């Protein structure tokens, strides 16, 4: 695939208090461009307590109903794009590619891994504090086993709060972007409330509340700085290409034409990430993508809320049933 320059007509649709296109800084094409230094896991203040990360005093979300701002269609439409964004940080990309926790690998167990990810989003955004604590314990048990070895090209540990913060930031960015593309911009007060609530994407795990940027303007600054660490090497790029085209997925998930998924995934990726993967995108592609999302949003508006929320309501009910039956959550 070859990269084409992004046009000025591209917009993210992400509600922003400061810059509507916070990812638009062009990256350096020089292979000699300096990359940020890796953070030593021993210096990252990894939270280990079973109660850390649940102080929500900063975030008054009692009067906010996230169900109105979490379109379930985004899980299917933008899920692969969000995976690309998360894995574009080298420690996370190599942590996934090299993971020895085979039960959680998307390429080996696509249904199980998808269910786990969807359930995490549902529990984080819609679950009770007790449910978040239980799911946190289950995910943490798996994360403790994901760490680099002497042969790894970069150092990583899935328990590092700075890496989890980037994953949470991608989840928030993607959720807000999907909503805006489907339904139009949120009202500023709703956008602020959704942003505060989205801190749960991180604080459900080891991200401390004070690590979440204080407001959307602070998030824009974090996002721009975090883009400096985006660097997809050939190993991770090959993994992501095979994932987006579904070549690496097991039967029957690899069947069918790859073109529609590649198109939608590329459309949901900001230009910085398209360039890292060498994905082509034109003004005509953008216009077709925008039309597709507007029509999809128009159709979704006619559905009752429980249908618009699917699959998050389904996986949340499934998690609650598995808890009652004493089954594993992850």
C-alpha positions as a printed NumPy array, in Angstrom:
array([[  0.   ,   0.   ,   0.   ],
       [  1.188,   3.523,  -0.648],
       [  0.543,   6.625,   1.362],
       [ -1.273,   9.567,  -0.115],
       [ -1.274,  12.995,   1.456],
       [ -4.246,  13.751,   3.681],
       [ -6.409,  16.526,   2.357],
       [ -7.397,  19.67 ,   4.146],
       [-11.008,  18.534,   4.045],
       [-10.364,  15.758,   6.564],
       [-11.697,  16.417,  10.037],
       [-11.705,  14.223,  13.089],
       [-15.123,  15.201,  14.381],
       [-13.708,  14.855,  17.907],
       [-15.198,  17.381,  20.333],
       [-12.324,  19.607,  21.303],
       [-12.186,  22.634,  23.525],
       [ -9.084,  23.997,  21.853],
       [ -8.048,  22.408,  18.565],
       [-10.506,  20.435,  16.426],
       [ -7.671,  18.589,  14.719],
       [ -5.187,  17.846,  17.53 ],
       [ -3.442,  15.128,  15.524],
       [ -2.657,  17.192,  12.451],
       [  1.037,  17.838,  13.126],
       [  2.974,  16.157,  10.276],
       [  5.506,  13.597,  11.487],
       [  9.145,  13.652,  10.519],
       [  9.964,  11.298,   7.666],
       [ 13.596,  11.077,   8.617],
       [ 14.715,   7.676,   9.899],
       [ 17.176,   9.548,  12.101],
       [ 14.454,  11.451,  13.938],
       [ 14.983,  10.964,  17.675],
       [ 12.521,   8.707,  19.431],
       [ 11.479,   9.267,  23.043],
       [ 13.4  ,   7.214,  25.557],
       [ 11.706,   4.241,  27.171],
       [ 10.458,   4.493,  30.733],
       [ 11.914,   2.024,  33.201],
       [  9.075,  -0.07 ,  34.635],
       [ 10.734,   0.212,  38.035],
       [ 10.324,   3.987,  37.827],
       [  6.717,   4.002,  36.609],
       [  5.115,   3.633,  40.058],
       [  3.041,   0.588,  39.097],
       [ -0.033,   0.44 ,  41.302],
       [ -0.525,  -2.998,  42.854],
       [ -3.22 ,  -2.505,  45.477],
       [ -6.682,  -3.901,  44.791],
       [ -8.276,  -0.556,  45.617],
       [ -5.978,   1.856,  43.772],
       [ -7.543,   3.825,  40.957],
       [-11.092,   4.011,  42.322],
       [-11.044,   7.465,  43.918],
       [-13.605,   9.216,  41.736],
       [-13.94 ,  12.355,  43.863],
       [-12.529,  14.493,  41.05 ],
       [-15.148,  13.272,  38.61 ],
       [-18.758,  14.185,  39.444],
       [-20.566,  11.848,  37.048],
       [-23.615,  11.052,  39.181],
       [-25.958,  12.992,  36.882],
       [-24.434,  11.751,  33.634],
       [-25.819,   8.728,  31.776],
       [-23.074,   7.292,  29.598],
       [-25.571,   5.073,  27.787],
       [-26.659,   8.081,  25.745],
       [-23.117,   8.73 ,  24.481],
       [-21.715,   5.24 ,  23.905],
       [-22.988,   3.96 ,  20.525],
       [-22.44 ,   0.234,  20.367],
       [-21.97 ,   0.442,  16.609],
       [-18.593,   2.006,  17.298],
       [-17.352,  -1.284,  18.746],
       [-17.78 ,  -2.917,  15.359],
       [-16.966,   0.042,  13.112],
       [-13.931,   1.544,  14.852],
       [-12.597,  -1.299,  16.974],
       [ -9.728,  -2.261,  14.672],
       [ -8.732,   1.381,  14.217],
       [ -8.495,   1.813,  17.967],
       [ -6.318,  -1.274,  18.246],
       [ -3.978,   0.238,  15.652],
       [ -3.788,   3.467,  17.623],
       [ -3.078,   1.711,  20.915],
       [ -0.377,  -0.523,  19.445],
       [  1.369,   2.405,  17.739],
       [  3.375,   2.954,  20.915],
       [  6.249,   0.522,  20.596],
       [  6.046,  -0.972,  24.13 ],
       [  2.352,  -1.746,  23.667],
       [  2.77 ,  -3.009,  20.118],
       [  5.551,  -5.389,  21.076],
       [  3.753,  -6.343,  24.281],
       [  0.849,  -7.618,  22.181],
       [  2.927,  -9.169,  19.389],
       [  5.244, -10.972,  21.829],
       [  2.626, -11.823,  24.477],
       [  2.971, -15.281,  25.961],
       [ -0.583, -15.121,  27.346],
       [ -1.979, -17.107,  24.427],
       [ -5.525, -17.187,  25.775],
       [ -5.818, -13.452,  25.256],
       [ -4.366, -13.245,  21.742],
       [ -6.769, -11.81 ,  19.192],
       [ -5.275, -13.801,  16.327],
       [ -5.733, -17.131,  18.151],
       [ -8.974, -16.461,  19.991],
       [-10.777, -13.643,  18.138],
       [-14.178, -14.238,  19.75 ],
       [-12.847, -14.504,  23.291],
       [-10.55 , -11.504,  22.924],
       [-13.293,  -9.386,  21.36 ],
       [-15.699, -10.306,  24.148],
       [-13.08 ,  -9.399,  26.778],
       [-12.42 ,  -5.995,  25.189],
       [-16.101,  -5.153,  24.722],
       [-16.799,  -6.247,  28.295],
       [-14.002,  -4.075,  29.63 ],
       [-15.481,  -1.023,  27.887],
       [-18.966,  -1.873,  29.184],
       [-17.815,  -2.473,  32.753],
       [-15.607,   0.62 ,  32.814],
       [-18.28 ,   2.951,  31.455],
       [-21.521,   1.339,  32.689],
       [-20.625,  -0.992,  35.547],
       [-20.818,  -0.445,  39.297],
       [-17.715,   0.241,  41.382],
       [-17.816,  -3.325,  42.646],
       [-18.039,  -4.729,  39.113],
       [-15.146,  -2.542,  38.021],
       [-13.07 ,  -3.795,  40.958],
       [-13.823,  -7.438,  40.1  ],
       [-13.028,  -6.98 ,  36.433],
       [ -9.904,  -5.029,  37.3  ],
       [ -8.65 ,  -7.958,  39.385],
       [ -9.27 , -10.371,  36.511],
       [ -7.535,  -8.198,  33.913],
       [ -4.654,  -7.408,  36.259],
       [ -3.961, -11.115,  36.762],
       [ -3.406, -11.431,  33.011],
       [ -1.489,  -8.156,  32.686],
       [  1.083,  -9.162,  35.31 ],
       [  2.301, -11.871,  32.925],
       [  2.842,  -9.492,  29.979],
       [  6.353,  -8.109,  30.214],
       [  9.407,  -7.855,  28.039],
       [ 12.251, -10.351,  27.959],
       [ 15.944,  -9.946,  27.262],
       [ 15.202, -10.567,  23.575],
       [ 12.567,  -7.826,  23.306],
       [ 13.598,  -4.763,  21.251],
       [ 11.816,  -2.461,  23.726],
       [ 11.046,  -2.737,  27.412],
       [  7.439,  -3.061,  28.457],
       [  5.152,  -4.225,  31.228],
       [  1.371,  -4.263,  30.902],
       [  1.034,  -2.96 ,  34.474],
       [  2.716,   0.35 ,  33.662],
       [  0.242,   3.197,  34.284],
       [  1.776,   5.384,  31.55 ],
       [  1.048,   2.71 ,  28.93 ],
       [ -2.443,   2.145,  30.304],
       [ -3.053,   5.898,  30.15 ],
       [ -2.278,   5.895,  26.425],
       [ -4.673,   2.986,  25.856],
       [ -7.377,   4.802,  27.848],
       [ -6.74 ,   8.001,  25.884],
       [ -7.19 ,   6.114,  22.613],
       [-10.433,   4.598,  23.893],
       [-11.799,   8.023,  24.86 ],
       [-10.638,   9.609,  21.603],
       [-12.22 ,   6.819,  19.6  ],
       [-15.512,   6.82 ,  21.52 ],
       [-15.934,  10.592,  21.182],
       [-14.956,  10.478,  17.516],
       [-17.459,   7.707,  16.73 ],
       [-20.292,   9.553,  18.465],
       [-19.52 ,  12.799,  16.632],
       [-19.252,  11.153,  13.231],
       [-22.554,   9.334,  13.721],
       [-24.636,  11.988,  15.45 ],
       [-22.765,  15.298,  15.247],
       [-20.842,  17.201,  17.94 ],
       [-21.837,  16.855,  21.568],
       [-23.006,  19.918,  23.44 ],
       [-20.032,  21.353,  25.378],
       [-21.477,  20.424,  28.773],
       [-22.168,  16.882,  27.591],
       [-18.701,  16.649,  26.04 ],
       [-17.143,  17.722,  29.354],
       [-19.232,  15.213,  31.313],
       [-18.393,  12.418,  28.871],
       [-14.701,  13.275,  29.114],
       [-14.755,  13.149,  32.931],
       [-16.622,   9.836,  32.844],
       [-14.128,   8.418,  30.316],
       [-11.413,   8.583,  32.96 ],
       [-12.81 ,   5.167,  33.926],
       [-11.123,   3.725,  30.84 ],
       [ -7.885,   4.162,  32.772],
       [ -8.833,   4.255,  36.458],
       [-10.584,   0.891,  36.185],
       [ -7.012,  -0.446,  35.971],
       [ -3.813,   1.107,  37.351],
       [ -4.154,   4.69 ,  36.057],
       [ -4.466,   6.989,  39.059],
       [ -7.199,   9.666,  38.85 ],
       [ -4.677,  12.493,  38.956],
       [ -2.958,  11.083,  35.851],
       [ -6.056,  11.692,  33.708],
       [ -5.744,  15.183,  32.143],
       [ -7.886,  17.637,  34.098],
       [-10.102,  18.719,  31.197],
       [-10.431,  18.461,  27.429],
       [ -7.949,  21.252,  26.817],
       [ -5.393,  19.397,  28.962],
       [ -6.214,  16.219,  27.07 ],
       [ -5.455,  17.957,  23.758],
       [ -1.996,  18.826,  25.102],
       [ -1.452,  15.268,  26.334],
       [ -2.574,  13.872,  22.975],
       [ -0.199,  16.049,  20.969],
       [  2.709,  15.105,  23.227],
       [  1.746,  11.416,  23.122],
       [  1.833,  11.437,  19.319],
       [  5.579,  12.023,  19.608],
       [  5.857,   8.435,  20.821],
       [  3.96 ,   6.942,  17.886],
       [  6.414,   4.693,  16.056],
       [  5.33 ,   1.518,  14.266],
       [  8.289,  -0.686,  13.354],
       [  8.162,  -3.396,  10.643],
       [  7.285,  -6.164,  13.113],
       [  4.266,  -4.382,  14.568],
       [  3.273,  -2.987,  11.155],
       [  3.132,  -6.491,   9.682],
       [  1.051,  -7.669,  12.634],
       [ -1.409,  -4.785,  12.214],
       [ -1.67 ,  -5.209,   8.434],
       [ -2.495,  -8.895,   8.868],
       [ -5.007,  -8.011,  11.577],
       [ -6.837,  -5.305,   9.616],
       [ -6.999,  -7.492,   6.505],
       [ -7.988, -10.443,   8.78 ],
       [ -5.294, -12.659,   7.253],
       [ -4.062, -13.573,  10.735],
       [ -7.471, -14.462,  12.193],
       [ -8.64 , -18.026,  12.571],
       [-11.554, -19.616,  10.738],
       [-14.173, -18.34 ,  10.123],
       [-13.146, -14.761,  10.966],
       [-10.745, -14.469,   8.024],
       [-13.434, -15.266,   5.444],
       [-15.029, -12.673,   3.198],
       [-13.608,  -9.64 ,   1.409],
       [-11.135,  -7.541,   3.388],
       [-11.816,  -4.295,   1.519],
       [-14.77 ,  -2.981,   3.594],
       [-12.97 ,  -3.453,   6.908],
       [ -9.758,  -1.901,   5.583],
       [-11.738,   1.086,   4.269],
       [-13.641,   1.715,   7.503],
       [-10.557,   1.168,   9.672],
       [ -8.497,   3.565,   7.559],
       [-11.279,   6.136,   7.75 ],
       [-11.331,   6.072,  11.535],
       [ -7.552,   6.463,  11.781],
       [ -6.119,   9.974,  12.143],
       [ -3.572,  10.82 ,   9.391],
       [ -0.599,  10.253,  11.722],
       [ -1.498,   6.58 ,  12.105],
       [ -2.36 ,   6.052,   8.431],
       [  1.103,   7.286,   7.545],
       [  2.741,   4.876,  10.002],
       [  0.921,   1.951,   8.373],
       [  1.28 ,   3.218,   4.8  ],
       [ -2.484,   3.315,   4.248],
       [ -3.735,   5.338,   1.273],
       [ -6.58 ,   7.818,   1.761],
       [ -7.944,  10.4  ,  -0.678],
       [-10.466,  13.239,  -0.597],
       [-12.923,  10.952,  -2.413],
       [-12.403,   8.276,   0.255],
       [-13.075,  10.829,   2.977],
       [-16.3  ,  12.008,   1.305],
       [-17.527,   8.423,   0.911],
       [-16.615,   7.626,   4.52 ],
       [-18.431,  10.71 ,   5.834],
       [-21.563,   9.815,   3.864],
       [-21.458,   6.259,   5.215],
       [-21.234,   7.441,   8.824],
       [-23.95 ,  10.082,   8.425],
       [-26.355,   7.534,   6.951],
       [-25.477,   4.994,   9.631],
       [-26.071,   7.571,  12.347],
       [-29.401,   8.552,  10.806],
       [-30.528,   4.919,  10.884],
       [-29.307,   4.384,  14.455],
       [-31.232,   7.407,  15.718],
       [-34.467,   5.609,  14.864],
       [-33.636,   2.689,  17.164],
       [-34.485,   2.458,  20.88 ],
       [-31.603,   3.083,  23.263],
       [-31.135,  -0.59 ,  24.141],
       [-30.549,  -1.362,  20.451],
       [-28.167,   1.569,  20.007],
       [-26.19 ,   0.362,  23.018],
       [-25.689,  -3.188,  21.685],
       [-23.306,  -5.035,  22.192],
       [-22.28 ,  -3.289,  25.421],
       [-25.538,  -4.124,  27.197],
       [-25.252,  -7.754,  26.083],
       [-21.659,  -8.28 ,  27.26 ],
       [-22.411,  -6.513,  30.553],
       [-25.329,  -8.885,  31.165],
       [-23.09 , -11.813,  30.168],
       [-20.421, -10.712,  32.673],
       [-23.012, -10.471,  35.441],
       [-24.315, -13.948,  34.61 ],
       [-20.808, -15.411,  34.621],
       [-20.191, -13.832,  38.024],
       [-23.337, -15.417,  39.462],
       [-22.329, -18.788,  38.03 ],
       [-18.786, -18.466,  39.411],
       [-17.186, -18.552,  35.959],
       [-14.017, -16.727,  34.924],
       [-14.497, -13.114,  33.861],
       [-11.498, -12.97 ,  31.489]])
